[in-house]
Coordinates of C-alpha atoms in Angstrom, one line a residue:
Chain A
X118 CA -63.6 201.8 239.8
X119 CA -63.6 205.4 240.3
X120 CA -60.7 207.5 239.3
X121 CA -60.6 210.2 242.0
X122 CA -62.5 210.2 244.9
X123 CA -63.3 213.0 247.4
X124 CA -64.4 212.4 250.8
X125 CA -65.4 215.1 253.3
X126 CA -62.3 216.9 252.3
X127 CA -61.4 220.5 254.4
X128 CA -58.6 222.2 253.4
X129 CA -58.2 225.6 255.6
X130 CA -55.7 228.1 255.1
X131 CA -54.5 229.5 258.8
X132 CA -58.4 230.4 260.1
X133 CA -60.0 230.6 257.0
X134 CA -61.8 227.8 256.1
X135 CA -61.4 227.1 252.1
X136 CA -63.0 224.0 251.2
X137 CA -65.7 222.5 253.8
X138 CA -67.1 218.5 253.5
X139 CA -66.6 218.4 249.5
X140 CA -67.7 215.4 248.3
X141 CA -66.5 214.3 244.5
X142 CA -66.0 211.0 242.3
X143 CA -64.5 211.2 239.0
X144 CA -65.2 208.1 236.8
X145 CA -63.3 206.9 234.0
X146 CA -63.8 208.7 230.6
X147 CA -66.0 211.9 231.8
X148 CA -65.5 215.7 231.4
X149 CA -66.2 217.3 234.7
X150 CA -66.5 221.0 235.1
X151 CA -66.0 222.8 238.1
X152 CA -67.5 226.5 238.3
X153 CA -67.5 228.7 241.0
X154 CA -67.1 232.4 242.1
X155 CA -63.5 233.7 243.1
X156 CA -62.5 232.1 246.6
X157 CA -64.5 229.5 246.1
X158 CA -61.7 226.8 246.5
X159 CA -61.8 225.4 243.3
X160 CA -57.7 225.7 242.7
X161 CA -57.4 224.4 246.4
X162 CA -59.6 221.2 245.6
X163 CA -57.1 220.7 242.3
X164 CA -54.1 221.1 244.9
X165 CA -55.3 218.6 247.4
X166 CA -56.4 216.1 244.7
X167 CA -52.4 216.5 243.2
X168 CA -51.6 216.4 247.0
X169 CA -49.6 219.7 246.7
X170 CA -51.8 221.4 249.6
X171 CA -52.9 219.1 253.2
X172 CA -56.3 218.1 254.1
X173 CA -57.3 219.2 257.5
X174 CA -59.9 216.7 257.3
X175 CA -61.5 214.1 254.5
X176 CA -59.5 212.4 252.3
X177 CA -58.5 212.0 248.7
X178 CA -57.9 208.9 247.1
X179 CA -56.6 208.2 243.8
X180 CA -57.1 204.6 241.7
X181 CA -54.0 203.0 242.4
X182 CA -51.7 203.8 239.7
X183 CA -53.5 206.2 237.9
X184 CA -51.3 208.8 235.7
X185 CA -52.6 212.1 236.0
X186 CA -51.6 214.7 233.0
X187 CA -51.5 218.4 234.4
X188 CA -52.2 221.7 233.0
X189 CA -51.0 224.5 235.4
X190 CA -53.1 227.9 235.3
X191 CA -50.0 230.0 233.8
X192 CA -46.5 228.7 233.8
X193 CA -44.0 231.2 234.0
X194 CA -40.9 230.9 231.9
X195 CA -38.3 233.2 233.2
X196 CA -36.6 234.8 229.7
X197 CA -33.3 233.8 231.5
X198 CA -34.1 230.3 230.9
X199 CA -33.6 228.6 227.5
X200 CA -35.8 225.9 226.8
X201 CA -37.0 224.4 223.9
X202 CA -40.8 222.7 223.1
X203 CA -39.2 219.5 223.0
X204 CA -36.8 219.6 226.4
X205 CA -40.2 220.8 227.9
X206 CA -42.2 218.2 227.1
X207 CA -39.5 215.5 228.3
X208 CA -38.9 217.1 231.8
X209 CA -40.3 214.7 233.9
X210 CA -40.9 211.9 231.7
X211 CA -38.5 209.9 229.8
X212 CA -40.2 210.1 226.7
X213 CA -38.9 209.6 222.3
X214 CA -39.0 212.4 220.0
X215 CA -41.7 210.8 218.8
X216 CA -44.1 210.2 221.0
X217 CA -43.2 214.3 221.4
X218 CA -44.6 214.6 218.4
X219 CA -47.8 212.8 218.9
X220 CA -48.7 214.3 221.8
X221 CA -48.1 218.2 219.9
X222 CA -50.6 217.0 217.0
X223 CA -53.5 215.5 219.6
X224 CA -52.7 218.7 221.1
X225 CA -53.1 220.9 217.7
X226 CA -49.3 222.7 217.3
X227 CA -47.5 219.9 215.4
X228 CA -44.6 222.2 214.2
X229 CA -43.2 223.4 217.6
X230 CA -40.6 221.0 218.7
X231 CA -37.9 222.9 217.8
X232 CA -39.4 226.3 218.8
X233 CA -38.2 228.2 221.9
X234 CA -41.3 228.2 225.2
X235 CA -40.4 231.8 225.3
X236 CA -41.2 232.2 221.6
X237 CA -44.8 231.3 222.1
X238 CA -47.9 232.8 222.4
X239 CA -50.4 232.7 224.7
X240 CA -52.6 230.0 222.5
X241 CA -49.5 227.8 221.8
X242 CA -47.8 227.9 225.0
X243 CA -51.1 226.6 226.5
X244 CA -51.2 223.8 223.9
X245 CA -48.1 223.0 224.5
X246 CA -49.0 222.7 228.2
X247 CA -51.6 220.4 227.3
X248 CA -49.0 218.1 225.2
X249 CA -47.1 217.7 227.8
X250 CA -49.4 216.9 229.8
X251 CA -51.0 214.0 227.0
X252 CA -48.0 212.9 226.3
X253 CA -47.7 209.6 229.0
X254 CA -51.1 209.2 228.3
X255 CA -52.8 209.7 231.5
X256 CA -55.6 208.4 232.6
X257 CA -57.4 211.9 233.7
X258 CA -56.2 215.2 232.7
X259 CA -56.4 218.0 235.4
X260 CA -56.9 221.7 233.8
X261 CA -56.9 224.6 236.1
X262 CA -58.2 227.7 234.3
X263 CA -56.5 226.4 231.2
X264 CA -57.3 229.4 228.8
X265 CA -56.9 232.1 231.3
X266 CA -55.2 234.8 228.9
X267 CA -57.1 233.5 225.8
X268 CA -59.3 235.1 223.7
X269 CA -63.0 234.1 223.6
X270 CA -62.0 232.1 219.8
X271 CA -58.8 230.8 221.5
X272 CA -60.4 229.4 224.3
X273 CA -63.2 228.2 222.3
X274 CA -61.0 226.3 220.2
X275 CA -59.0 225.0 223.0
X276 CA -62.3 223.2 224.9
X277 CA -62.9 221.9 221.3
X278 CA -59.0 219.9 221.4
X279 CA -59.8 218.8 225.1
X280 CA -63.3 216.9 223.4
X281 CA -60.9 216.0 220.5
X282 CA -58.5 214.3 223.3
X283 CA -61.7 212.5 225.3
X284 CA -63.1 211.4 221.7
X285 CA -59.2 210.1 220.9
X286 CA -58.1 208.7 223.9
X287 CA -61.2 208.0 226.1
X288 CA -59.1 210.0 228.9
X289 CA -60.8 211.5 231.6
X290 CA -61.2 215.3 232.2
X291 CA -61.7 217.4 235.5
X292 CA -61.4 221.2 234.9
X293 CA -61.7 224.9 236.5
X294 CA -63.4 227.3 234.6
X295 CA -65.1 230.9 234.9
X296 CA -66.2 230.5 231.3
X297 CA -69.2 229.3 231.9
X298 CA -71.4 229.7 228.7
X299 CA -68.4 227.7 227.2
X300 CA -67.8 224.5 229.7
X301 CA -71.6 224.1 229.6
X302 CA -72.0 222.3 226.7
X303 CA -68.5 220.6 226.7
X304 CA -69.2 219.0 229.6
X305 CA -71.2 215.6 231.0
X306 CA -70.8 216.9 234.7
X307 CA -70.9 220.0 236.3
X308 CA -69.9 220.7 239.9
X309 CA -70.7 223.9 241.5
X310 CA -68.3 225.0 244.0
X311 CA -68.6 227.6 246.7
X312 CA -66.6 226.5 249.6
X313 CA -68.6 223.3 249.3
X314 CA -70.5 221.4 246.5
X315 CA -73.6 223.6 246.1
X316 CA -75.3 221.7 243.4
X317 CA -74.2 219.3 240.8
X318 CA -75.3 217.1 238.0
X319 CA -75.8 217.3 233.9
X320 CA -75.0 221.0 232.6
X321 CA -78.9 221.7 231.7
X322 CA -79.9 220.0 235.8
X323 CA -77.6 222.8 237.6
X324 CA -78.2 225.6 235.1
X325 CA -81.6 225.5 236.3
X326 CA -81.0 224.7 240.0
X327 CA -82.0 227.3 242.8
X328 CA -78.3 227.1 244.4
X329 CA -76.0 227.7 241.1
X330 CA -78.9 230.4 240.8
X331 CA -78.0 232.2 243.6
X332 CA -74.5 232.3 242.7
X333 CA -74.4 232.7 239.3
X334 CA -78.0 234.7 238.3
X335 CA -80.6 233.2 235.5
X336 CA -78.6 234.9 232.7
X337 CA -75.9 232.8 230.7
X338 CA -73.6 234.9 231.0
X339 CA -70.6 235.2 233.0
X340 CA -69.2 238.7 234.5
X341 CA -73.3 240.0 234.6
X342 CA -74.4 236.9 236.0
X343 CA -71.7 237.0 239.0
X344 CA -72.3 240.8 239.7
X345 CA -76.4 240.5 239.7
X346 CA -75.5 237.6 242.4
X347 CA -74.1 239.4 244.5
X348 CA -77.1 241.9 244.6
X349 CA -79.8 239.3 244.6
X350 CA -78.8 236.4 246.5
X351 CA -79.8 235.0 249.7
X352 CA -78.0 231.7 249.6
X353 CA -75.3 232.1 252.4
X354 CA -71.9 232.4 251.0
X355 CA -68.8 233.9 252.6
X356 CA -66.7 234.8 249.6
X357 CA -65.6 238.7 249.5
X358 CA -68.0 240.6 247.2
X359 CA -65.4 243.7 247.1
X360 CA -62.7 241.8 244.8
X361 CA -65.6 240.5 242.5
X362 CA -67.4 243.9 242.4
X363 CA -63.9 245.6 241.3
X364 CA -63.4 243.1 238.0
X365 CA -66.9 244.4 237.3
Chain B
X64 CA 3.2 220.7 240.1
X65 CA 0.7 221.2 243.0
X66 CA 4.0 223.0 245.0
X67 CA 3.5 225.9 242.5
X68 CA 1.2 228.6 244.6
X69 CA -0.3 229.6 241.0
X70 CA -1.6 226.1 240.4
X71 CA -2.5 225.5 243.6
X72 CA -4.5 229.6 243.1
X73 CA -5.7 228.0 239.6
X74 CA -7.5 225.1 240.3
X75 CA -9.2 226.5 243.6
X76 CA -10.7 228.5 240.8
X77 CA -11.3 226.3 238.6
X78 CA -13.1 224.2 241.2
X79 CA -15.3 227.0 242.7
X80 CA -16.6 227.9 239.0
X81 CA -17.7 224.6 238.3
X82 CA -19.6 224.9 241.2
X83 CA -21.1 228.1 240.8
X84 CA -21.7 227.6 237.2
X85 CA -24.9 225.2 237.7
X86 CA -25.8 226.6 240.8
X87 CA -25.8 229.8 239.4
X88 CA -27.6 229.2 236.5
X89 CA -30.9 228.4 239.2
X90 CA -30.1 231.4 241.0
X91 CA -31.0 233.3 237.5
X92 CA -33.5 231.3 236.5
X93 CA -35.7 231.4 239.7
X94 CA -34.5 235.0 240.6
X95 CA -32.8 234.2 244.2
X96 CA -29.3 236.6 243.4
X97 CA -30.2 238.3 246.5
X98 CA -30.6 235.1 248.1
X99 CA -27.3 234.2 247.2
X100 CA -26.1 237.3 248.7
X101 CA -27.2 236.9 251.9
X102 CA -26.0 233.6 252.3
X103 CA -22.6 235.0 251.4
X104 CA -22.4 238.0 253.8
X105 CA -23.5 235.6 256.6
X106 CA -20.4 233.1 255.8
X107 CA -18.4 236.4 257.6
X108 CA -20.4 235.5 261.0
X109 CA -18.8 231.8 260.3
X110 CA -15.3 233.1 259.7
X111 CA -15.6 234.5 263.1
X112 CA -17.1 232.2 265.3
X113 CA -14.4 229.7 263.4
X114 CA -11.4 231.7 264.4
X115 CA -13.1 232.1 268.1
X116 CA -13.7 228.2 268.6
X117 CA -10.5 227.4 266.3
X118 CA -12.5 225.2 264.0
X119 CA -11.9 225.2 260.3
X120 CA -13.1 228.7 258.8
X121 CA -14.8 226.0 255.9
X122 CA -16.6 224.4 259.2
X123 CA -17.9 227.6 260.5
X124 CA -18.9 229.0 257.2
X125 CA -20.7 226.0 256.2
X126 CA -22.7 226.0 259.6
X127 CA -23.6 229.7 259.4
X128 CA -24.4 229.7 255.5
X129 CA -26.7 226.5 256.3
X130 CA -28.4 228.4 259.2
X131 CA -29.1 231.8 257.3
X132 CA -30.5 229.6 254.2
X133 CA -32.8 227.9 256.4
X134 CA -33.8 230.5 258.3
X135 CA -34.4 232.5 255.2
X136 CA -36.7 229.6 253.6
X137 CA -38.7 229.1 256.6
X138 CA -39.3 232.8 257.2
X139 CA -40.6 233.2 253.5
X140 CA -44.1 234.2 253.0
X141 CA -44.3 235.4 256.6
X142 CA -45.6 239.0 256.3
X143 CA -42.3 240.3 255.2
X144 CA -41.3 240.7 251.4
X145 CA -38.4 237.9 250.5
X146 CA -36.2 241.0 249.6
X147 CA -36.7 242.7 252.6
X148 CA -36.0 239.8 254.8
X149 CA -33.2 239.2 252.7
X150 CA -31.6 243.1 253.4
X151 CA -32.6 242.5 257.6
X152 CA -31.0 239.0 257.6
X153 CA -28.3 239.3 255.5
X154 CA -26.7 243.2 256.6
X155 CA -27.5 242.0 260.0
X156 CA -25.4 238.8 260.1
X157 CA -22.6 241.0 258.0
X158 CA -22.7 243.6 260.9
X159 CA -22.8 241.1 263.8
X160 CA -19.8 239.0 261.9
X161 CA -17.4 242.2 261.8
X162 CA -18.1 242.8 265.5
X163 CA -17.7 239.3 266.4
X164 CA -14.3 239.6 265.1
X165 CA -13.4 243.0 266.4
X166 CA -13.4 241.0 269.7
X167 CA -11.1 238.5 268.6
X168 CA -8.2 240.1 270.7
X169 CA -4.6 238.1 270.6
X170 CA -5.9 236.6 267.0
X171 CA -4.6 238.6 263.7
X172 CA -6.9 238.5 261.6
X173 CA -6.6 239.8 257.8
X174 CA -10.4 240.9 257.2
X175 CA -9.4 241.7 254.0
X176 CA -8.6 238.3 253.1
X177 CA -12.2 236.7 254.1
X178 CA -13.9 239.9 252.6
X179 CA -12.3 239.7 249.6
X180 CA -10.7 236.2 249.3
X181 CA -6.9 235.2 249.5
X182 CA -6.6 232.5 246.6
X183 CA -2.8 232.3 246.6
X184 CA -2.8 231.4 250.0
X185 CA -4.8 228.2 249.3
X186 CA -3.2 225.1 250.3
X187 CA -3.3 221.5 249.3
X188 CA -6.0 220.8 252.0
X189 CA -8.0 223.5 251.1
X190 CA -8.1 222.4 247.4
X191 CA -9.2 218.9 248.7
X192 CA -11.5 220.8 250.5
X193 CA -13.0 223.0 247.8
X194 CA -13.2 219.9 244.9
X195 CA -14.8 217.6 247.3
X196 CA -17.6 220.5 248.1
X197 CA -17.5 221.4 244.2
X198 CA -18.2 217.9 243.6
X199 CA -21.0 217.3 245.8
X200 CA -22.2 220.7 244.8
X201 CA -22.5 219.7 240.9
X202 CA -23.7 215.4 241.9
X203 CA -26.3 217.0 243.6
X204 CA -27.7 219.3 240.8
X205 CA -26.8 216.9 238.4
X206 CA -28.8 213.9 240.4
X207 CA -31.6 216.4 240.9
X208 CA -31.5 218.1 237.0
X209 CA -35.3 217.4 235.7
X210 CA -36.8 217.8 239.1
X211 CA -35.0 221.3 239.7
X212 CA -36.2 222.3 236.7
X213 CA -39.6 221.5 236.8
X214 CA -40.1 222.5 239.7
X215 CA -38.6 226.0 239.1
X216 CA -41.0 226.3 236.1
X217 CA -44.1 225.7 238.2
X218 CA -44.8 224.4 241.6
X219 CA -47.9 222.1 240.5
X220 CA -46.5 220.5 238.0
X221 CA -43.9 219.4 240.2
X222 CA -46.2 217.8 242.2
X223 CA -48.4 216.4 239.9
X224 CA -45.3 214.6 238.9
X225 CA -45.1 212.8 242.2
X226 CA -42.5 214.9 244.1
X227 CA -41.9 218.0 246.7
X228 CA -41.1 221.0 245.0
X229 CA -39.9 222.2 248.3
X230 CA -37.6 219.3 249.0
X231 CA -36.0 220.7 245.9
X232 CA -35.5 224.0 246.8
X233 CA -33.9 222.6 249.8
X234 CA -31.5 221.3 248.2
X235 CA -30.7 224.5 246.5
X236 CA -30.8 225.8 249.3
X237 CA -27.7 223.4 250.6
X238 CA -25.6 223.7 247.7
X239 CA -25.8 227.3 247.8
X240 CA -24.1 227.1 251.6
X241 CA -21.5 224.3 250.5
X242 CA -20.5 226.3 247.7
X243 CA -20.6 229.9 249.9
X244 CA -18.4 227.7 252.2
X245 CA -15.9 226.6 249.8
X246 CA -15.3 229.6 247.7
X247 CA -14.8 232.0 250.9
X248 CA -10.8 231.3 250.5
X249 CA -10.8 231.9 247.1
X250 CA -13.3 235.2 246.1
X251 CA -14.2 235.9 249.7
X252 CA -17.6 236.8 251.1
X253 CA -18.4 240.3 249.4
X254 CA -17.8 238.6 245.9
X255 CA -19.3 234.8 246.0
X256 CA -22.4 235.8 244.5
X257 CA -20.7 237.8 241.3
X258 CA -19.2 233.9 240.8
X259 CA -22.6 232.3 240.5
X260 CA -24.5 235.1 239.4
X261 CA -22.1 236.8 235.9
X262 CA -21.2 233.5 234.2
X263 CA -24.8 232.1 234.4
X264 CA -26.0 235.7 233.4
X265 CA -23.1 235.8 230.1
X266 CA -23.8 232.3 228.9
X267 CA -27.7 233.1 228.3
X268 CA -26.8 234.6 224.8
X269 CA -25.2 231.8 223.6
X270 CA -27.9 228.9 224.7
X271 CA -30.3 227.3 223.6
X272 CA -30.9 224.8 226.4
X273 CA -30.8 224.8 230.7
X274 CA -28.1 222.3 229.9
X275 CA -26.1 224.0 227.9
X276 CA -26.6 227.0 229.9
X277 CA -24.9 225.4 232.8
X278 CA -22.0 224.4 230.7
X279 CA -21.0 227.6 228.9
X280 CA -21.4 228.8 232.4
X281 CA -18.9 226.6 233.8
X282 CA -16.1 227.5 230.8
X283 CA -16.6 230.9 231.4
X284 CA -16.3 230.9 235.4
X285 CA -13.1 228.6 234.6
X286 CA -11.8 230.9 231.8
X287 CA -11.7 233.3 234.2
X288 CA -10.7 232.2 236.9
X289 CA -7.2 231.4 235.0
X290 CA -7.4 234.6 232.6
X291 CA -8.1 236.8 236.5
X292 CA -5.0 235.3 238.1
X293 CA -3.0 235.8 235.3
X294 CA -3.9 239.1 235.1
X295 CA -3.3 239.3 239.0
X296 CA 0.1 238.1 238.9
X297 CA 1.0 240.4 235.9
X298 CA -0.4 243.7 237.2
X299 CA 0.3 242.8 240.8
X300 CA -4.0 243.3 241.3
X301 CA -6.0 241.5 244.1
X302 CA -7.1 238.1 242.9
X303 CA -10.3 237.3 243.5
X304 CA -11.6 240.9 242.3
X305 CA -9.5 240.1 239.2
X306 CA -11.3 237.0 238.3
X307 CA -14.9 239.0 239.0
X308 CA -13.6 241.7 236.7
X309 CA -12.7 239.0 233.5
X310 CA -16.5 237.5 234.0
X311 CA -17.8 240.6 233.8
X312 CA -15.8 241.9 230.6
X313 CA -17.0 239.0 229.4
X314 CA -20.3 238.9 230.7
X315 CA -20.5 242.9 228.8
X316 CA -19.0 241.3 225.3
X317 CA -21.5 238.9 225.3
X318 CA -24.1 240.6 226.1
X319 CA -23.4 243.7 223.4
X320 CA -23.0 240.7 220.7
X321 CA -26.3 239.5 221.5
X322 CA -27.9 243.0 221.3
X323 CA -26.3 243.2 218.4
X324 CA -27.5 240.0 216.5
X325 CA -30.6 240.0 218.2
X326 CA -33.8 239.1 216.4
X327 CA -36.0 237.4 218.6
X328 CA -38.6 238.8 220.4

């Protein structure tokens, strides 16, 4: 049985209309990629699926019982707060030192426990994210632009622990990325988002389909790619082309 | 030993740090000191309309404290900036409170002593009053611990761990009025958020976890509390003001030892 399944789904935000008629099934074991242009919904679609943002039409349904480890896009520790690695990871889950432990190693930073979150850097604080988020071992991990702030090496390595993770624990993965040259190979499934589900399928079946064309360019590349889209394209999209031509 | 004034003064104290101490700590940790303000200047608003229906000034304040915390969280995020809301809502129920009471003709009111607290007046009832709202101040945040956390560190997470991260700001939002409520006798409107905000703020030098944050916080509210009244009965000094002055010298102590040892980024 399916893990997560997407039907119809429409999440709108006062008039604007986010995500329209997304369709989506997540099976058991697989690393999914979503990529898509800025605005194109893909942090709403991880919202609705951890039910912290409403449908206005569709529905998500989860496998009954199925534990879902999350890694939040940034995770702001105000300096007023003192926390260490280890009351971190057992927040929410009544978990051993141990199994702490464990989680840090399949995550790649086995020495933090006793360190201080406001200690870290970027590349350990986001590992440490991803411990926590191993550490009841959940049946799908949900990553939302988990290597924002990275380097290109540091997010590199980082996709090469989530593998490590599938290949260990035969968890499922669904993720956000802009990196695209990166999640391409890394993934079995990739979903191209843009309001709705423009195209989707192995990594090589939409690199070389006419819709993630139009939104993305021929080239591999990421920032090029999205600015030639939005001087080439005739594929109707209503995301604003001002905030994307500005990162240029 | 409760027919001593001083005791009586002591353990209102006492009981309104305890309070404030875990409370407060949130209040730093998710930024809301000018919440806590507002909610405080309101509670003058209840003192009126309690002494103009002849309700329990704890009654009044509660209701008004409860109202302008509401009002505050559902107006978030509306077009206004929080801190600007905060300043309309806040000055405005202050302003509206002090002319409320102007009207109060054939009533003597001591403004002074709602403004600015009047600990040694507090009787027996009052300190029932104030440990009973202390103590479902502190079960509350203590039933609530891990998810208050997490869900001030990050909004998804909180819900990818199966519960409303707004449902527990809510019920920050309702301590903060109970304890506004119960600690208008003793530091008075103008100085409830110094309680919540200075012994949260000095114990952050000296921990090393949210927990025990919250209870260095609580020592140094209590400390003092007994160390202000001392000092108020010894130099004949206005109480509550005394105890805010203490938390701050030692709020500044701890704070220039920690500059001083610091090494941490």
């Amino acid at each position: 049985m399916a893990l997560i399944t997407v039907e119809k789904l429409s999440v709108r935000y006062g008039a604007h209309t986010v995500l329209h008629h997304v369709d989506m099934v997540i099976e058991p074991g697989e690393i999914v990629t979503i990529v898509g242009p800025n605005g194109s919904g893909k942090t709403s679609l991880l919202r609705a699926i951890i039910g912290a943002t409403r449908p206005c039409a569709g529905q998500v349904s989860l496998k009954p019982g199925l534990k879902i480890g999350y890694v939040p896009q940034k995770l702001h520790v105000d300096p007023t707060l003192p926390i260490s690695v280890e009351r971190f990871m057992r927040l929410t889950d009544p978990v051993s030192r141990r199994q702490c432990v464990e989680a840090l190693e399949s995550a790649g930073v086995p020495d933090l426990l006793q360190r201080q979150m406001s200690q870290l850097s970027g590349g350990q604080f986001q590992r440490v994210l991803l411990a926590r988020a191993l550490i009841n071992r959940p049946d799908i991990l949900l990553l939302d632009e988990a290597t924002q702030g990275l380097d290109q090496r540091g997010s590199a390595s980082f996709y090469q622990q989530i593998e490590a993770v599938r290949r260990e624990t035969g968890c499922a993965i669904l993720m956000i990325s802009h990196e695209l040259h990166v999640v391409m190979s890394a993934s079995d499934r990739v979903i191209c988002l843009n309001g709705h589900v423009c195209c989707e399928g192995s990594p090589a079946v939409v690199a070389s389909a006419p819709e993630y064309r139009a939104l993305f360019g021929t080239g591999t590349g990421g920032a090029l790619a999205l600015y030639r889209h939005e001087h080439d394209h005739n594929h109707d999209h209503d995301h604003d082309a001002s905030t994307q031509e500005a990162a240029e | 030993m409760l027919d001593d004034f001083m005791m009586r003064a002591t353990l209102a104290g006492i009981g309104v740090a305890f309070a404030a101490a875990p409370l407060g700590c949130f209040v730093v940790w998710r930024r809301m000191a000018y919440f806590g303000d507002a909610t405080a200047h309101a509670a003058i608003l209840g003192v009126a309309l309690s002494l103009t229906f002849q309700m329990s000034i704890f009654t009044g304040a509660l209701a008004v404290a409860l109202v302008m915390a509401l009002t505050v969280s559902l107006l978030a995020g509306r077009g206004y900036a929080m801190d600007t809301l905060l300043g309309v809502l806040a000055h405005s129920a202050l302003a509206f409170g002090l002319v409320a009471v102007s009207f109060l003709s054939g009533v003597r009111i001591d403004l002074m002593a709602y403004l600015f607290g009047d600990i040694l007046a507090v009787s027996r009832s009052d300190l029932v009053v104030i440990w009973g709202g202390a103590a479902l101040v502190v079960a509350l945040i203590v039933w609530r611990w891990s998810q208050l956390l997490t869900a001030t560190l990050n909004e998804e997470l909180a819900y990818a761990s199966g519960f409303d991260p707004r449902r527990e700001q809510l019920i920050l939002t309702l301590s903060l009025a109970v304890t506004v409520a119960v600690a208008v006798k003793v530091v008075g409107v103008l100085l409830i958020a110094a309680m919540l905000i200075i012994p949260a703020a000095a114990a952050r030098n000296l921990a090393r976890s949210p927990e025990t944050m919250a209870l260095i916080a609580a020592g140094i509210g209590a400390l003092s509390a007994i160390t202000g009244l001392r000092a108020a009965y010894v130099f004949d000094t206005p109480a509550g003001p005394s105890i805010v002055c203490v938390a701050a010298i030692v709020f500044a102590c701890l704070g220039l030892i920690g500059w001083g040892t610091q090494d941490r980024a």
